[in-house]
Coordinates of C-alpha atoms in Angstrom, one line a residue:
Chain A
X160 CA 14.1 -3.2 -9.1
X161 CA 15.2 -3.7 -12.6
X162 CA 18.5 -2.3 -14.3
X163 CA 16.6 -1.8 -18.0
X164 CA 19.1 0.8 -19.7
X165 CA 15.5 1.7 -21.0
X166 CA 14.3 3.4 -18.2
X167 CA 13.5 7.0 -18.7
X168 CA 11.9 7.8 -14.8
X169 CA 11.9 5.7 -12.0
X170 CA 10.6 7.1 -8.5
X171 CA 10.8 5.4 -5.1
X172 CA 8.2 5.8 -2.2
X173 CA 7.0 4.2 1.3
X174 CA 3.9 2.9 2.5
X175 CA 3.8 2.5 6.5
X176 CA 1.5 -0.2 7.2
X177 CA -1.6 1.2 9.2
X178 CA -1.5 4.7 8.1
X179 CA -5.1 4.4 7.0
X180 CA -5.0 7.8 6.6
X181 CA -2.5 8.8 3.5
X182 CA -3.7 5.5 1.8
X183 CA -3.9 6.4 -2.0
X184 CA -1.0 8.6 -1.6
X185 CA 1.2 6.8 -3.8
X186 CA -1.2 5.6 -6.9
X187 CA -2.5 9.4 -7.0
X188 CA 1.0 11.1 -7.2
X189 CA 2.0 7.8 -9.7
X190 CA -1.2 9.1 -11.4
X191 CA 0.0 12.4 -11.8
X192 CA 3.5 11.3 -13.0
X193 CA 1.8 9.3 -15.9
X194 CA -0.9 12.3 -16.9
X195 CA 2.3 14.5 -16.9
X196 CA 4.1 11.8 -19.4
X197 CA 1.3 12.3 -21.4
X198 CA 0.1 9.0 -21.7
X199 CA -3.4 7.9 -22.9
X200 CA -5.8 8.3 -19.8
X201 CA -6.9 4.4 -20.3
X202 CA -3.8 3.0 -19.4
X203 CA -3.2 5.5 -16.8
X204 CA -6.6 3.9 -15.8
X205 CA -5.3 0.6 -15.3
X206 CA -2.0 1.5 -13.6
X207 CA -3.3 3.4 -10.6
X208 CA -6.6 0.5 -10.2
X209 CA -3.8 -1.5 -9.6
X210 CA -1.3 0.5 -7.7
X211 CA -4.1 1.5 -5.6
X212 CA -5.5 -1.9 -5.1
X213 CA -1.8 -3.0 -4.1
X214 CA -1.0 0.2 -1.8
X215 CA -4.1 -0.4 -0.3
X216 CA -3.1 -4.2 0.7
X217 CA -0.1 -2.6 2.2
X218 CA -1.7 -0.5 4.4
X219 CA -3.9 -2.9 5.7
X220 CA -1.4 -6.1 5.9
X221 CA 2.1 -5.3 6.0
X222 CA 3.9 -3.1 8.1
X223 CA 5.8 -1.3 5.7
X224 CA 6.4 -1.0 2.2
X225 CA 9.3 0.4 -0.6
X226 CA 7.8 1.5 -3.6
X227 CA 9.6 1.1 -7.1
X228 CA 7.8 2.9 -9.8
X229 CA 9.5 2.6 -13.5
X230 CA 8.7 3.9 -16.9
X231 CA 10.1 2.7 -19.9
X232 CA 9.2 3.2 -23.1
X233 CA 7.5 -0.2 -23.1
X234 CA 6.5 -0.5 -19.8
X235 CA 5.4 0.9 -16.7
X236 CA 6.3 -1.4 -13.8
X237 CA 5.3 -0.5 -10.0
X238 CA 7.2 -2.7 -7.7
X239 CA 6.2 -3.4 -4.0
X240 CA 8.3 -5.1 -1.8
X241 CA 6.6 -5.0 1.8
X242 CA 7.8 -6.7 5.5
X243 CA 5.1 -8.3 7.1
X244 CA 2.9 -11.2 7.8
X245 CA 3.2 -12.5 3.6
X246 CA 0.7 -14.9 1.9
X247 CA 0.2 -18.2 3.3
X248 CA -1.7 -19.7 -0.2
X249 CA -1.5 -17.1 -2.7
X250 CA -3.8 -19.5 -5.2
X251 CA -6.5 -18.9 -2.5
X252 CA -5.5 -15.3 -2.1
X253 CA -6.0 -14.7 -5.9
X254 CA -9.4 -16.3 -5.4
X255 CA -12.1 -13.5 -6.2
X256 CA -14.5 -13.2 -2.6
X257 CA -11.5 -14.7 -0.2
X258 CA -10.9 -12.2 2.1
X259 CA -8.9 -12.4 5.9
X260 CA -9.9 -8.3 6.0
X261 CA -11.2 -7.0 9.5
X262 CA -14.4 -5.4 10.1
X263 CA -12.0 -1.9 9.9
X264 CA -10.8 -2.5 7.0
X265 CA -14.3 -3.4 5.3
X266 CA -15.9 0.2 7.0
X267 CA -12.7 1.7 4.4
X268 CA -14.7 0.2 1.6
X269 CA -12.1 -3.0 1.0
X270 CA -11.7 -6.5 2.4
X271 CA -14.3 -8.2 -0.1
X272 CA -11.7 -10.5 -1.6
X273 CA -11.6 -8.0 -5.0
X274 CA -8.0 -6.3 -4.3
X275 CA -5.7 -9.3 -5.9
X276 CA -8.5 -9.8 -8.9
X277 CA -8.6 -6.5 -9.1
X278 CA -5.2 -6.2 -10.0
X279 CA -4.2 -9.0 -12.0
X280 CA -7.0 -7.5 -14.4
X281 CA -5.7 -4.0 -15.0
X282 CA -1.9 -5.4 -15.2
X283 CA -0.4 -7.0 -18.6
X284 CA 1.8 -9.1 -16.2
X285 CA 1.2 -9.9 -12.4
X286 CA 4.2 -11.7 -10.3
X287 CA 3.4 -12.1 -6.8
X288 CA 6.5 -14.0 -4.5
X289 CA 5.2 -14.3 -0.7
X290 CA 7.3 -15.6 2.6
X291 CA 4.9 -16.2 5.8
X292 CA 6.4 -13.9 8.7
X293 CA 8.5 -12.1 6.2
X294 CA 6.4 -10.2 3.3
X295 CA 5.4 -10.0 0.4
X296 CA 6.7 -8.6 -3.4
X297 CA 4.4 -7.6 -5.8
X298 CA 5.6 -6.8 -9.6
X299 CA 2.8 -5.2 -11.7
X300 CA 3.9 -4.6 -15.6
X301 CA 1.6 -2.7 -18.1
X302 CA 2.9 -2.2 -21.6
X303 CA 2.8 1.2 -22.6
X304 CA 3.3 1.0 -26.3
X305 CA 0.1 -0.1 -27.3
Chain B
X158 CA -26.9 15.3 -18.7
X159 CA -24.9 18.2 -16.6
X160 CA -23.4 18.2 -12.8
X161 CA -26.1 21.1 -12.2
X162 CA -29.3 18.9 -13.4
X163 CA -27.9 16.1 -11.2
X164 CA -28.2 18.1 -8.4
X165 CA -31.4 19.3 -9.7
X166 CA -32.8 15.9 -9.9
X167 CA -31.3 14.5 -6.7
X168 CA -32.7 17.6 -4.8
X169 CA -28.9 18.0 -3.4
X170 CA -26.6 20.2 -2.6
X171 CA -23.2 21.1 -4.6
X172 CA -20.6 21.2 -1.7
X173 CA -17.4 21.1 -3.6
X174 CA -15.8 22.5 -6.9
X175 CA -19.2 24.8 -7.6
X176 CA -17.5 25.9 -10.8
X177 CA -17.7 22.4 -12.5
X178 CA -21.6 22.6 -12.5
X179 CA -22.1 22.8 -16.1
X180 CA -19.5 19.3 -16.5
X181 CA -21.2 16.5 -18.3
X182 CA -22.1 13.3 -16.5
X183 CA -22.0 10.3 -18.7
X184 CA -23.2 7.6 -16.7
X185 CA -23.5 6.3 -12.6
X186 CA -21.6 3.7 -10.7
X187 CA -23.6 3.3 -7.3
X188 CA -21.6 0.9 -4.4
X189 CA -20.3 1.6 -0.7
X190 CA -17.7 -1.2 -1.7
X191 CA -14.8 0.6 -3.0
X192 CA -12.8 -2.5 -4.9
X193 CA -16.4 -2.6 -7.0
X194 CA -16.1 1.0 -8.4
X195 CA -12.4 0.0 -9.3
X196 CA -13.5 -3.2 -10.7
X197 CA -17.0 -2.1 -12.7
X198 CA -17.2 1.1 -12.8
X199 CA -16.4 2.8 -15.9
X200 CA -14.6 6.2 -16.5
X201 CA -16.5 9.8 -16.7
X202 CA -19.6 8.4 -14.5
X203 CA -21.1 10.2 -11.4
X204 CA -20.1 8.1 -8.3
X205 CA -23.1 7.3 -5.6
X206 CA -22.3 5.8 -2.3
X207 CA -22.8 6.1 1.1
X208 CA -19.2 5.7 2.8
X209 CA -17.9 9.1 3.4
X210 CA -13.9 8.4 4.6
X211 CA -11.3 9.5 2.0
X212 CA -10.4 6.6 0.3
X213 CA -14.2 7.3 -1.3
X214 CA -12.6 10.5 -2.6
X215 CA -9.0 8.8 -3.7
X216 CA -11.2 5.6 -5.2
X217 CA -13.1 8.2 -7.4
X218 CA -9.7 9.8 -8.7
X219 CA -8.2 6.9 -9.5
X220 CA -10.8 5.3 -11.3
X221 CA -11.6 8.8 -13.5
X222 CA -14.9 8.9 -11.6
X223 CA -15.9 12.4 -12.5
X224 CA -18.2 13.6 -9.2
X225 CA -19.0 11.8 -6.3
X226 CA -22.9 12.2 -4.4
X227 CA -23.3 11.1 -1.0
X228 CA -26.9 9.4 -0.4
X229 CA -28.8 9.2 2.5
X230 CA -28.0 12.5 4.1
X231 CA -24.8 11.9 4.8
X232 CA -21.9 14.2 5.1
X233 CA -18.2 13.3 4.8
X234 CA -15.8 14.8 7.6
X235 CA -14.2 18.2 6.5
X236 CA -11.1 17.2 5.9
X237 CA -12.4 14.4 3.4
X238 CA -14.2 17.7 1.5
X239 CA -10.5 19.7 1.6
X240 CA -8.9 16.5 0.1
X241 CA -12.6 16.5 -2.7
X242 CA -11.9 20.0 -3.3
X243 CA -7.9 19.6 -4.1
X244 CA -8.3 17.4 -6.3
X245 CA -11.2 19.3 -7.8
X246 CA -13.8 16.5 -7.4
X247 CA -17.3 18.1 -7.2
X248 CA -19.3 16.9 -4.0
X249 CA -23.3 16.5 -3.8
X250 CA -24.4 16.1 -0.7
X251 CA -28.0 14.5 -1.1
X252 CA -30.9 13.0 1.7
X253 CA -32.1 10.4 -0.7
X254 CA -31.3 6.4 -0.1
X255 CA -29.2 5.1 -2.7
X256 CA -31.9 3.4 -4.5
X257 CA -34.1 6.5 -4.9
X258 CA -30.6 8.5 -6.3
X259 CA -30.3 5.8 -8.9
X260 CA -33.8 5.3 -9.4
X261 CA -34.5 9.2 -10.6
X262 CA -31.6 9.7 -12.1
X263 CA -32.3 6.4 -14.5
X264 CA -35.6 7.9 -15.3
X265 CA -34.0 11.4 -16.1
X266 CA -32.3 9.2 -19.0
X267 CA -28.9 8.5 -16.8
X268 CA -27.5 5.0 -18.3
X269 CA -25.4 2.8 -15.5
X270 CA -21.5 3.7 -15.6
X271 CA -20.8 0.0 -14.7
X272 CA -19.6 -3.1 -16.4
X273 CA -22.4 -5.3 -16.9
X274 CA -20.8 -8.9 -15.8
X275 CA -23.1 -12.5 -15.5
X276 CA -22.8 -13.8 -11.9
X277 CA -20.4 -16.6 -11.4

């Protein structure tokens, strides 16, 4: 969470680990929020590929997650902060193709190592901070003014 | 070419969002692996694949996939064609394989609606 006098919106949600089910929840209603805004459906792109890509890790790692979703009039910044199992190498986890995704999780469509790729390439700034046996935080930034 | 010769070409079925028949398609993404439609596929294209849960239908929306076929004679659960038909996502339900989907629709002057990319 930041404390940017800038912000003109900011929305919290949950993901519960698991819930396999209502995965996609969050990026489509963040989708919404940003069509509603009115900005250019590009970016928009690139926001919910990457909150998607994110929510979907939480659903299929972590066993719970707050959401932070911000708008500024510079940025848009989605903030995942999640309790579970974390990262053990995140430089392998970044890897395109590495992948610790069950056989479940692959019949979903995911697990083929794309999800961390995936979103470092839609967001103008990816920081990732990971604790084994505690969780994970994920801070995705896309500038909005350009 | 429109939703309606899609359909047409793909000897389908339009299960969802009927009214959207005259949309225009722009291209095709074809994959059952959902992080490669987010990764390569481009906006405005028809999505073809053959997994049928929801996160097909919520992969389409967020990646501005305009319509999503279903090859190889598959049908997704109702529920996933109440969540299609919210979000007013047209459906085509279609008994050819993937390949043969692709392969007319290419022919009926269709371009591919994904990145082009060099393997690594």
């Amino acid at each position: 969470m930041s404390d940017d006098p800038e912000i003109m919106l900011r929305e919290r949600f949950s993901i519960q680990g698991g819930d396999f089910g209502r995965a996609g929840r969050v990026s489509t209603t963040i989708k919404s929020m940003l069509k509603q805004i009115g900005f250019p459906a590009p970016l928009i792109r690139r926001v919910a590929i990457a909150t998607y890509e994110a929510e979907i890790n939480v659903v299929v790692y972590a066993d719970r997650a707050d959401v932070t979703f911000e708008v500024t009039p510079t940025v848009i910044r989605v903030i995942l902060e999640d309790e579970g199992r974390g990262i053990a190498d995140l430089d392998l986890a970044m890897q395109e193709g590495y992948s610790t995704a069950t056989d479940e999780i692959r019949e979903m469509g995911f697990g083929a190592g794309m999800g961390l790729p995936n979103i470092k390439r839609n967001a103008d700034d990816l920081e990732i901070t990971s604790e084994v046996g505690v969780g994970t935080t994920v801070r995705i930034t896309v500038l909005a003014g350009e | 070419m429109t939703l309606n010769e899609v359909v047409h070409v793909l000897e389908g079925e339009l299960v969802c969002c009927a009214e959207k028949d005259s949309m225009e398609i722009t291209g095709v993404c074809a994959s059952d692996l959902m992080s490669d439609v987010l990764a390569f596929g481009t906006a405005g294209s028809l999505l073809i694949t053959g997994l049928t849960n929801a996160q097909s239908v919520n992969t389409a929306e967020v990646a501005d996939v305009v319509a999503i076929a279903y090859a190889r004679g598959k049908r997704p659960a109702d529920s996933v064609l109440l969540l299609a038909e919210e979000k007013g996502m047209p459906v085509i339900l279609c008994g050819l394989s993937l390949y043969e989907a692709c392969g007319r629709l290419y022919e009926h002057g269709l371009v591919s609606g994904s990145e082009i990319r060099e393997p690594q």
